[in-house]
Coordinates of C-alpha atoms in Angstrom, one line a residue:
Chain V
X1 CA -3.4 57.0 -6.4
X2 CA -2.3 60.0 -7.9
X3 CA 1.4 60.8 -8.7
X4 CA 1.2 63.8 -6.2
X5 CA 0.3 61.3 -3.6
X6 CA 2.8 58.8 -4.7
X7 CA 5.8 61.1 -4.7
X8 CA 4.6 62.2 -1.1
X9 CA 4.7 58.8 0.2
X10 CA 7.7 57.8 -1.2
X11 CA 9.4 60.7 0.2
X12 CA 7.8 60.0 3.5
X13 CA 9.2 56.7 3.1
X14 CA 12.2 57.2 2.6
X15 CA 12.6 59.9 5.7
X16 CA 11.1 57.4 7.8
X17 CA 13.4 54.5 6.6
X18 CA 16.2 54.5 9.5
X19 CA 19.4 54.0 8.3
X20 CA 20.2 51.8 11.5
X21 CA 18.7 49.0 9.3
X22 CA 21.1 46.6 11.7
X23 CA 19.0 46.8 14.6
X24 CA 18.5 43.2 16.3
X25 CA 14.6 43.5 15.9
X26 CA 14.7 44.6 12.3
X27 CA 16.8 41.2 11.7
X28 CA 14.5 39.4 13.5
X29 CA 11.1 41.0 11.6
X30 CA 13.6 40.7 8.3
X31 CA 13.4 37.0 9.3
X32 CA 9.8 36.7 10.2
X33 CA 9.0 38.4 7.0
X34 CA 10.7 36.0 4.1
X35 CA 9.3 32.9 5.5
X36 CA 6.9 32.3 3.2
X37 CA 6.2 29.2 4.7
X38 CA 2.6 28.2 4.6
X39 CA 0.8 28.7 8.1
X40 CA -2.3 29.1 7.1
X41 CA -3.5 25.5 6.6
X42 CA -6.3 24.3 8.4
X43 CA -5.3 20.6 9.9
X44 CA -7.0 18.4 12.5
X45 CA -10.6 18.8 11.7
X46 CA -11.4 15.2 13.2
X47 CA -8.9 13.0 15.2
X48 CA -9.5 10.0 12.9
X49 CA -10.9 9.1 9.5
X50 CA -14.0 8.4 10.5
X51 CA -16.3 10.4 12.2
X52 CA -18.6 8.0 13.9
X53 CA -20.3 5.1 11.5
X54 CA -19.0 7.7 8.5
X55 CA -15.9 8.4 7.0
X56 CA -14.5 11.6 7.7
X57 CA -12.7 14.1 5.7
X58 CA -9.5 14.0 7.0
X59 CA -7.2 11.0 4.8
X60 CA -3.9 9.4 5.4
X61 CA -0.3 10.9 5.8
X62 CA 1.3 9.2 2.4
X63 CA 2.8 6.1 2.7
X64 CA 1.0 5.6 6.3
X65 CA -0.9 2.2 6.7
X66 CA -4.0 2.6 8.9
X67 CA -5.2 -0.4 10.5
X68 CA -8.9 -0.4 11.9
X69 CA -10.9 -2.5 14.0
X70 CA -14.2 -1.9 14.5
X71 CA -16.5 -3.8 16.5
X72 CA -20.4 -3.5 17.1
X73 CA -22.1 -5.3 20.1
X74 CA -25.6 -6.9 20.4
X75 CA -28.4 -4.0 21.3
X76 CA -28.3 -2.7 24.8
X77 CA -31.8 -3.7 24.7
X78 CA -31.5 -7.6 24.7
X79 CA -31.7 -8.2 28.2
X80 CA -29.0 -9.7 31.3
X81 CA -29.5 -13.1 29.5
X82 CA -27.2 -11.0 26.7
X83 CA -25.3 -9.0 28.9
X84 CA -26.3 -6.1 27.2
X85 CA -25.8 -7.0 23.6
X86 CA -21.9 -7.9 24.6
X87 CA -22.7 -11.5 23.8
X88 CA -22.9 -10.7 20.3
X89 CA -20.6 -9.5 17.9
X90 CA -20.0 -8.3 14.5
X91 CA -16.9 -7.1 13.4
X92 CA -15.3 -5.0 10.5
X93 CA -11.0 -5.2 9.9
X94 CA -10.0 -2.9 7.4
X95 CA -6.7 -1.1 6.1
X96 CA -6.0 2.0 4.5
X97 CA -3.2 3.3 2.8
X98 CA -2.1 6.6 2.3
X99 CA -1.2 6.7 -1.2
X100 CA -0.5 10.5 -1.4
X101 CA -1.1 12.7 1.0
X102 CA -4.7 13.4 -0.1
X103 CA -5.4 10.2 -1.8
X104 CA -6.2 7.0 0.5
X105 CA -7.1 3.7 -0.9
X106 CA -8.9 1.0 1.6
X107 CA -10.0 -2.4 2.3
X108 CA -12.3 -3.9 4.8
X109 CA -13.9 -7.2 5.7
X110 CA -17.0 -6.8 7.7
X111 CA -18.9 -10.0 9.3
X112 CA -22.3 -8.8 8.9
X113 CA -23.2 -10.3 5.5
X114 CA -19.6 -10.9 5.0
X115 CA -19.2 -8.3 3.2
X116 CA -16.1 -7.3 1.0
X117 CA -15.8 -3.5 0.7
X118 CA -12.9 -1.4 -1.1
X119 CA -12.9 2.7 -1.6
X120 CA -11.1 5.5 -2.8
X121 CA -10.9 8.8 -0.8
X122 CA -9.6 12.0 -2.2
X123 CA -8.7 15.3 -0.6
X124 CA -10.1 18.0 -3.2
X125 CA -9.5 20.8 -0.7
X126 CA -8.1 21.9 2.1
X127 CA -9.3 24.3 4.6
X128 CA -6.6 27.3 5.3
X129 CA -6.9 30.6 7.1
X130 CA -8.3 33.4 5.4
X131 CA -8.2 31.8 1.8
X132 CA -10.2 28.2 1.8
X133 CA -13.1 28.1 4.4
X134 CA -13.7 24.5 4.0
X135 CA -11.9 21.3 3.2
X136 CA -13.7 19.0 0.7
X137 CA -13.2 15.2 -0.1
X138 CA -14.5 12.8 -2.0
X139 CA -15.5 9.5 -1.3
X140 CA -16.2 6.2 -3.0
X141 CA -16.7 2.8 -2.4
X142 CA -18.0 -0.9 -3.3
X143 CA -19.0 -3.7 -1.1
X144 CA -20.0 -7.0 -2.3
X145 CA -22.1 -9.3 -0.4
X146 CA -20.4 -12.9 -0.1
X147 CA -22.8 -14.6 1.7
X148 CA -23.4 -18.2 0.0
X149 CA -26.3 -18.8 -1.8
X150 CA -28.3 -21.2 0.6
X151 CA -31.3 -21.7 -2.0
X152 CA -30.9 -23.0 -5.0
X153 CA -34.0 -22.7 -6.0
X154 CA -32.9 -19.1 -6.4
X155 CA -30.0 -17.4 -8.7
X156 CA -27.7 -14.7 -7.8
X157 CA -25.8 -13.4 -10.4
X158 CA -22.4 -11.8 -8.9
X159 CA -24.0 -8.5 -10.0
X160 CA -26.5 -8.3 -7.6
X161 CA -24.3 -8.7 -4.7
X162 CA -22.7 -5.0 -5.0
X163 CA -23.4 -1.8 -3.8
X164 CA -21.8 1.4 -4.4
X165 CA -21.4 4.5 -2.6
X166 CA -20.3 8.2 -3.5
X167 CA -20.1 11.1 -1.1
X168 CA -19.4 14.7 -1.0
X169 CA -17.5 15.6 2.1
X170 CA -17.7 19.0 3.3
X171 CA -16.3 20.2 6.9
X172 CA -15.0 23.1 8.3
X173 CA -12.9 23.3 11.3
X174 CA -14.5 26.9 13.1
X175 CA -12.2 26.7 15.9
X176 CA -10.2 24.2 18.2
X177 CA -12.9 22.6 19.5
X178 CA -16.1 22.9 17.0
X179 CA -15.7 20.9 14.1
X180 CA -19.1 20.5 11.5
X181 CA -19.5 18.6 8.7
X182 CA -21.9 17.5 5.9
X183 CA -21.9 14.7 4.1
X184 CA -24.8 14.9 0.6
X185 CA -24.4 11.0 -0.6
X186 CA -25.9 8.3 -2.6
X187 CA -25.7 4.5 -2.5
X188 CA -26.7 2.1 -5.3
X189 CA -27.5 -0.7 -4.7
X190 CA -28.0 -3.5 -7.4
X191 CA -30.3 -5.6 -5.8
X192 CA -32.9 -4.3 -3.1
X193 CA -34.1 -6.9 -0.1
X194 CA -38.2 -6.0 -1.4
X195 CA -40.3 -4.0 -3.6
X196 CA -40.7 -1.3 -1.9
X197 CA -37.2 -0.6 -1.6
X198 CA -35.5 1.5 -4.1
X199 CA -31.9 0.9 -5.8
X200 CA -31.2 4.3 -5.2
X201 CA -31.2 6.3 -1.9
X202 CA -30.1 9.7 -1.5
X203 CA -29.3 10.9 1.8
X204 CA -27.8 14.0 3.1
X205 CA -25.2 12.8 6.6
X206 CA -24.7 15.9 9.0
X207 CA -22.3 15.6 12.1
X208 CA -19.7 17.4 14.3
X209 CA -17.0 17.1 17.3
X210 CA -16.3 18.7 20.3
X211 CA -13.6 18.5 22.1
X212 CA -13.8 18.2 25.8
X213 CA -10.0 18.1 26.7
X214 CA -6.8 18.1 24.3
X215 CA -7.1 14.3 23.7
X216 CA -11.2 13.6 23.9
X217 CA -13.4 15.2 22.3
X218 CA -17.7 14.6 21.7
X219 CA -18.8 13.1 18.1
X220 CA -22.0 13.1 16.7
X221 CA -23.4 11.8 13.5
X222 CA -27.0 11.8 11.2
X223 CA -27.6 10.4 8.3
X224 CA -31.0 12.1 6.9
X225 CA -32.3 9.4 3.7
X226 CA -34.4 11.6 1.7
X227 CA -38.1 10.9 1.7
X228 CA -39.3 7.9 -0.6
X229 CA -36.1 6.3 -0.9
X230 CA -36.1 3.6 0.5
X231 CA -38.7 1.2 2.3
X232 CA -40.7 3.0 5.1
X233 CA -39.7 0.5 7.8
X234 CA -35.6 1.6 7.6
X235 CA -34.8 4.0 10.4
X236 CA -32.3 7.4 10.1
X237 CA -28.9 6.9 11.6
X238 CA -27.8 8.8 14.7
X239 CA -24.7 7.5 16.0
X240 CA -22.8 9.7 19.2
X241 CA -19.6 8.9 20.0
X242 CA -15.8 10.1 21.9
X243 CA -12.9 10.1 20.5
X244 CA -10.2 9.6 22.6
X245 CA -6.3 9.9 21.9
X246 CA -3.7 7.6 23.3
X247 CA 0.4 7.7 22.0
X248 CA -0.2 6.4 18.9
X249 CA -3.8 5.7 18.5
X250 CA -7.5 6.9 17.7
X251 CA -9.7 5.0 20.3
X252 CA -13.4 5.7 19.7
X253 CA -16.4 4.6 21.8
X254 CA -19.6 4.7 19.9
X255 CA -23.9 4.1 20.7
X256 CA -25.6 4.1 17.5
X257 CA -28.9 2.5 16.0
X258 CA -26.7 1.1 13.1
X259 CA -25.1 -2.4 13.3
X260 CA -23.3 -2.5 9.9
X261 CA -19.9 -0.6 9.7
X262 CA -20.5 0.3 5.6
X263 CA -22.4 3.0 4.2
X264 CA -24.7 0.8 2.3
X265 CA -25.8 -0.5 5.9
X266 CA -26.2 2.7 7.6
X267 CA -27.3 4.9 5.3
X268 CA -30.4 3.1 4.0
X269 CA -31.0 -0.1 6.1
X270 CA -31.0 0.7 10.0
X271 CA -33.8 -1.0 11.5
X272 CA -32.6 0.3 15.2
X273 CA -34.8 2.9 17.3
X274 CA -32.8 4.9 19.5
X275 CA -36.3 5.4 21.9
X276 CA -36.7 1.5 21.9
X277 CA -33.2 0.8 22.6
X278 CA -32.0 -0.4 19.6
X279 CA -28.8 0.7 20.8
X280 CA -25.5 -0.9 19.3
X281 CA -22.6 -0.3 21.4
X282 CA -19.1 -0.4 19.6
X283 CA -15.8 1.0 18.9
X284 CA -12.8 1.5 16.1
X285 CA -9.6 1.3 17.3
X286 CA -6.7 2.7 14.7
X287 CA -3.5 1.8 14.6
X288 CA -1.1 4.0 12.0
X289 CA 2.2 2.0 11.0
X290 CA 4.4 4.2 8.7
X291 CA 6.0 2.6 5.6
X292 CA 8.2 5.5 5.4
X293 CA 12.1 5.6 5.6
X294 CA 14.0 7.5 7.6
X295 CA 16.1 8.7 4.4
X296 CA 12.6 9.7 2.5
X297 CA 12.3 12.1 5.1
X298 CA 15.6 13.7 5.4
X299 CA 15.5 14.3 1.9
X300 CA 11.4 15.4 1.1
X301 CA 12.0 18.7 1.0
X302 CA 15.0 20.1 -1.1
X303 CA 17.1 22.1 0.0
Chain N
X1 CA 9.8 59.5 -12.0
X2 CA 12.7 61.9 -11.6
X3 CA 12.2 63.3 -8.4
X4 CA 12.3 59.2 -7.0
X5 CA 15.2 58.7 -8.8
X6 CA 16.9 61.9 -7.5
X7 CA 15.5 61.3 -3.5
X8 CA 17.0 57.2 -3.9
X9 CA 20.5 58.4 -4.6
X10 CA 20.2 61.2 -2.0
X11 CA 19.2 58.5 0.7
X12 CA 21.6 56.1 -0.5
X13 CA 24.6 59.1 -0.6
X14 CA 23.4 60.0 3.0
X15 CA 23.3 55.7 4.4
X16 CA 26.4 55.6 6.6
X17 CA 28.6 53.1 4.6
X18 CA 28.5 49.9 6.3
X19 CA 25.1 49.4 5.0
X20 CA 26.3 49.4 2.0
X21 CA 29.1 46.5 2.7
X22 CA 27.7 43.0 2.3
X23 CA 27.3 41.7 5.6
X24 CA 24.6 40.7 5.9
X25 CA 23.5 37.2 4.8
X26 CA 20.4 35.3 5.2
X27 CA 18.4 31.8 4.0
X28 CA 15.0 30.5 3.4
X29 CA 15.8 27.2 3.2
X30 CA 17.4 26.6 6.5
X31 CA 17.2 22.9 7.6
X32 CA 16.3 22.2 11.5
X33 CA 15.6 19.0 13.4
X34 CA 14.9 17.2 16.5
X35 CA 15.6 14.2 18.0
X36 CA 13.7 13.0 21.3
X37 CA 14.7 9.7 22.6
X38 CA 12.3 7.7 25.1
X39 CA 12.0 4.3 26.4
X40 CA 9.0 3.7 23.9
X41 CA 10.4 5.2 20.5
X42 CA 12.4 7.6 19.3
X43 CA 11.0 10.8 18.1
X44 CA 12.6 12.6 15.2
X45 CA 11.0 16.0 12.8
X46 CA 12.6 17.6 9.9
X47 CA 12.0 21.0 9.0
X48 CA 13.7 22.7 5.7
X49 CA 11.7 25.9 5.5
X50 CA 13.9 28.3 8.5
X51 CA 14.8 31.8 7.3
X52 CA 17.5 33.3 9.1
X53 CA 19.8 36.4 8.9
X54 CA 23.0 37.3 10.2
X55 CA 25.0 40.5 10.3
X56 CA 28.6 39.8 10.5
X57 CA 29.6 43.3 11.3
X58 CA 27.4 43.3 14.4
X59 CA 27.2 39.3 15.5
X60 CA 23.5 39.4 15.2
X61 CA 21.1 36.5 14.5
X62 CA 17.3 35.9 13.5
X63 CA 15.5 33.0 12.9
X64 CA 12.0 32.2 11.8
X65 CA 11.0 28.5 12.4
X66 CA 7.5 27.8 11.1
X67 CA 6.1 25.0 13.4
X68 CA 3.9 23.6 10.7
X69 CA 6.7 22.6 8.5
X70 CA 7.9 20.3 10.7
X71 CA 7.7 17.1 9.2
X72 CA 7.1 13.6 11.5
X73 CA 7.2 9.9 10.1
X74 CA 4.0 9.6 11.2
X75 CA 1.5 12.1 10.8
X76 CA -0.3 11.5 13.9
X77 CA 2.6 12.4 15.7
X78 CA 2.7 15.3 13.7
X79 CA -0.6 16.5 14.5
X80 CA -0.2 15.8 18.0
X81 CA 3.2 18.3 17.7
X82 CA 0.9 20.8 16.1
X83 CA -2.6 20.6 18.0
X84 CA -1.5 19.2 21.7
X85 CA 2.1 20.2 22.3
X86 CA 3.2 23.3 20.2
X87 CA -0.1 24.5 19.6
X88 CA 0.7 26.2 16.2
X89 CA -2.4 27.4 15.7
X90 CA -1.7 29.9 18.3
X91 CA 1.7 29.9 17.9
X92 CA 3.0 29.4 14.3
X93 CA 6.2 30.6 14.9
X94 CA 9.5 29.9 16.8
X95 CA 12.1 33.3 16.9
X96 CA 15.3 33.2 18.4
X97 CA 17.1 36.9 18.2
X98 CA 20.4 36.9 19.4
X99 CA 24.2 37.4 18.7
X100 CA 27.3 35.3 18.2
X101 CA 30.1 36.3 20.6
X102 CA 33.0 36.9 17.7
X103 CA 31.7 38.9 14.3
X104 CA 35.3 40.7 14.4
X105 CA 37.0 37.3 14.1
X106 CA 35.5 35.9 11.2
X107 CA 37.3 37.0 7.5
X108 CA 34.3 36.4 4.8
X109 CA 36.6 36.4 1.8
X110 CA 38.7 33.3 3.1
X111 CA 37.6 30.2 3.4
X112 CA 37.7 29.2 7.2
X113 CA 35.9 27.2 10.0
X114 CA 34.8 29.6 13.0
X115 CA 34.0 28.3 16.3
X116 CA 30.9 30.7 17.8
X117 CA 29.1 30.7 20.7
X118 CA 25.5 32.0 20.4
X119 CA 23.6 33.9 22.9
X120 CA 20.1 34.8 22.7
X121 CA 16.3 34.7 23.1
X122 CA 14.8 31.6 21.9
X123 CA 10.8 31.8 21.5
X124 CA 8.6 28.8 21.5
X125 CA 5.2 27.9 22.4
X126 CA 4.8 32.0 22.9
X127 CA 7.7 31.2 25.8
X128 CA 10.4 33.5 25.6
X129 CA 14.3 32.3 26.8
X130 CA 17.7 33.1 27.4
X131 CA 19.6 30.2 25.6
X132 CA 23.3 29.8 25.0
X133 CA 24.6 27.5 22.5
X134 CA 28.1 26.4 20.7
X135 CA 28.0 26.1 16.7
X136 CA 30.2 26.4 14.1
X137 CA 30.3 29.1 11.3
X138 CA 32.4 28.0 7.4
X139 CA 32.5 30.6 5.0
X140 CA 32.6 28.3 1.8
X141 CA 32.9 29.7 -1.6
X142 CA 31.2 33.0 -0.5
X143 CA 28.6 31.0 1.1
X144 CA 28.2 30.6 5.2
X145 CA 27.8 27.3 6.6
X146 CA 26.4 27.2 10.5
X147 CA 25.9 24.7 11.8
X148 CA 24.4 23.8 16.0
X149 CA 23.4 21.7 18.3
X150 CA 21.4 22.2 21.4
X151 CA 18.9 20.8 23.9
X152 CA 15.8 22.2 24.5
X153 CA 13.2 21.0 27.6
X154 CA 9.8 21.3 26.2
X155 CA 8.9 21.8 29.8
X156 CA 10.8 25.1 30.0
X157 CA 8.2 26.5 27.2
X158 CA 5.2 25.6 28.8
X159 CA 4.4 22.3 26.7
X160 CA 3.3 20.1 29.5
X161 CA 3.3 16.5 28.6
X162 CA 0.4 14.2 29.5
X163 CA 1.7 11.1 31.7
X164 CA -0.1 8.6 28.9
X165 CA 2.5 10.0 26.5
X166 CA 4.8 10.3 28.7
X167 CA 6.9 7.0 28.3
X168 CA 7.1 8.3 24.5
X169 CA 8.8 11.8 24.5
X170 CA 11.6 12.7 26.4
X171 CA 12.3 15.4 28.5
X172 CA 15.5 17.0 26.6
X173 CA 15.1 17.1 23.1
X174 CA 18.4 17.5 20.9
X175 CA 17.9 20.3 18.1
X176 CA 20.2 20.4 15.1
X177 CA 20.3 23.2 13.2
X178 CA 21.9 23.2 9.6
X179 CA 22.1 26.6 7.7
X180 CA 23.7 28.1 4.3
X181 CA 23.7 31.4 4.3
X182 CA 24.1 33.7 1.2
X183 CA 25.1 37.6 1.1
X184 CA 21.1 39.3 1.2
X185 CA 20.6 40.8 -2.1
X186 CA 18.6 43.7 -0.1
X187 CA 21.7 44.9 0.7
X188 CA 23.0 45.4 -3.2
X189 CA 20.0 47.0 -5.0

């Protein structure tokens, strides 16, 4: 800008500038103005913290204690004899803790090779208007098979009972409803079931909601293993699911072709087929039971 | 930078002089909250982020309320304020512009407890409102202490409530609303 310019401006300015400063709407855009409060943040991307089989981005409130059930029927496949697959269960009990507001720390028991699993989740980023399109967290886990050792003929070293997991979580929230995200990831796992299998699979998990009404909305999930990964015979994840709201918790109805509620299961070892109806019906129910005071929360923001 | 110079203190010499006065008063750091009690549990948010002004030759009043600072015990509940009920989003902001019936009465350079009724337009969920309300103004150490208390039906702002949640929020909710004003330094360049 020139200096000619400037001086016209500021003249303009300041002949524009009513002196009836006290008007009731200036006060009021006076007001709207200082708050500096930050509005732009970008919350609610999923309802819970998983989005079907999958972890989510979205993590615990701090010092918020998540309790999850999740339960997986029988196929749909096996028949009246089976009712359906409701006959048979597996089951996976876990808590999570919100340790910070972007760090969560879990447990969880699962039946299905009863299996131990622990993991770390940490916010990176978080999505807000105009400034951060995406919000970005990182995941990581163990699990540990427990199983007993029914031959002895046969060691297994404590080692070769643990898998681990990493992922990259990457969503964006594009408007109330539409929610995508994408999931690149990699399991280890220390000891394979055959040959052909490989210790490490790279897969890349891609999956959205939609929400029908305020409280449900549609979720869908895929987990794409990258070509020569893992034994030929293991079949992709799809898992579609709702998510529905009630007062104080995340009820979610799922059909998927995986029967194991850890990623070391669904990622690399489905053996469902969606067209043969391999279909395991489930659902996680979350319960949220907050550790915080009443006098924390007076006082968490100074005055 | 002459010529600036030389327009400012013409503007200034031509500002009728109760601008200059310090009346007006203001803070960003206002403290609100609610309290909703229902058969199922007792709802309660904290928010310490509210800026609000007031002109004590004139009586008038602004507040800002950013709905995201509110701040539940649980954060479900808080997203469920944010997404389902208040729908910041859309609405980030509750105003209320209005006026407090007796600026003549109160004496800022004693130290005094003023009783005030406030009438205004309160703006929530995009709703806008007359509201009237009782509150108390201290001028402390050349500080302002307000202080009020209201109820607000979320069904007057168009925030229906689903009957699953229903037994969980009330229909009055009691807002408190905690301020410490300080003299604006806009108004003493």
């Amino acid at each position: 800008m020139t200096k000619h310019l400037k001086y016209l401006l500021f003249s303009l300015y300041m002949v524009l500038l009513p002196p009836a400063l006290q008007a009731q709407d200036d006060l009021l855009s006076l007001a709207e103005a200082a708050d500096s409060s930050d509005t732009g943040k970008v919350t609610g991307a999923f309802k819970a913290t998983r989005l079907v089989n999958g972890h989510s981005v979205e993590t615990n409130g701090q010092q918020e204690l998540l309790f999850l059930i999740s339960h997986r029927f029988g196929t749909l496949n096996s028949g009246a004899y089976n009712l359906f697959g409701l006959d048979q269960a597996t089951i996976r009990l876990a808590l999570e803790y919100g340790i910070t507001d972007r760090l969560t720390a879990g447990i969880g028991r699962s039946s299905l090779e009863k299996t131990y699993d622990g993991f770390l989740k940490y916010k990176l980023l978080q999505q807000r208007q105009g400034a951060v399109p995406v919000t970005l967290t990182l995941f990581s886990s163990a699990a540990i098979n427990t199983l007993r050792n029914e031959n002895p003929e046969r060691d297994v070293p404590f080692s070769s009972r643990l898998a681990y997991t990493s992922q990259l979580l990457v969503a964006r929230k594009f408007n109330e409803r539409l929610s995508l995200q994408l999931a690149p990831s990699w399991v280890h796992r220390n000891r394979v079931a055959t040959r052909q299998d490989e210790n490490e699979v790279f897969a890349v998990g891609a999956g959205g909601r939609f929400k029908l009404t305020k409280r449900v909305s549609f979720n869908a999930e895929y987990y794409y293993v990258l070509p020569g990964e893992t034994a030929d015979d293991y079949i992709n994840s799809l898992s579609l699911g709702f998510d529905i709201e009630t007062g104080g918790h995340v009820f979610q109805l799922i059909f998927t072709n995986a029967q194991g509620m850890v990623e070391k299961f669904f990622i690399p070892q489905n053996t469902g087929v969606w067209s043969d109806g391999d279909i395991y019906f489930g659902f996680n129910i979350s319960r949220v039971f907050s550790l915080k005071k009443e006098k924390d929360l007076k006082n968490e923001k100074a005055w | 930078m002459k010529p600036y110079l030389l327009l400012a203190l013409l503007y200034l010499a031509l500002l009728p002089g109760e601008v200059a006065a310090q009346n007006r008063y203001f803070t960003k750091t206002g403290y609100i909250w609610f309290f909703s009690s229902a058969p199922m549990e007792d709802i309660e948010a904290h928010n310490k982020k509210v800026v609000s002004f007031i002109d004590f030759a004139t009586g008038e009043m602004a507040f800002s309320v950013p709905m995201r600072e509110f701040s539940f015990r649980k954060s479900l509940m808080q997203q469920h304020f944010n997404e389902n009920f208040v729908e910041s989003d859309k609405y980030p902001k509750a105003t209320f512009s209005g006026k407090f019936n007796n600026p003549q009465q109160v004496d800022l350079t004693k130290d005094a407890l003023y009783k005030v009724q406030v009438e205004g337009e309160l703006t929530i969920h995009g709703v806008e409102k007359k509201v009237s309300a009782p509150g108390t103004l201290e001028v402390k150490n050349g500080k302002v202490l307000g202080k009020s208390e209201f109820v607000v039906a979320p069904a007057d702002f168009d925030i229906t409530i689903p009957l699953l949640v229903r037994e969980h929020i009330a229909k009055k909710v009691t807002v408190y609303v905690d301020l410490l004003y300080q003299p604006y330094p806009g108004d003493n360049p």
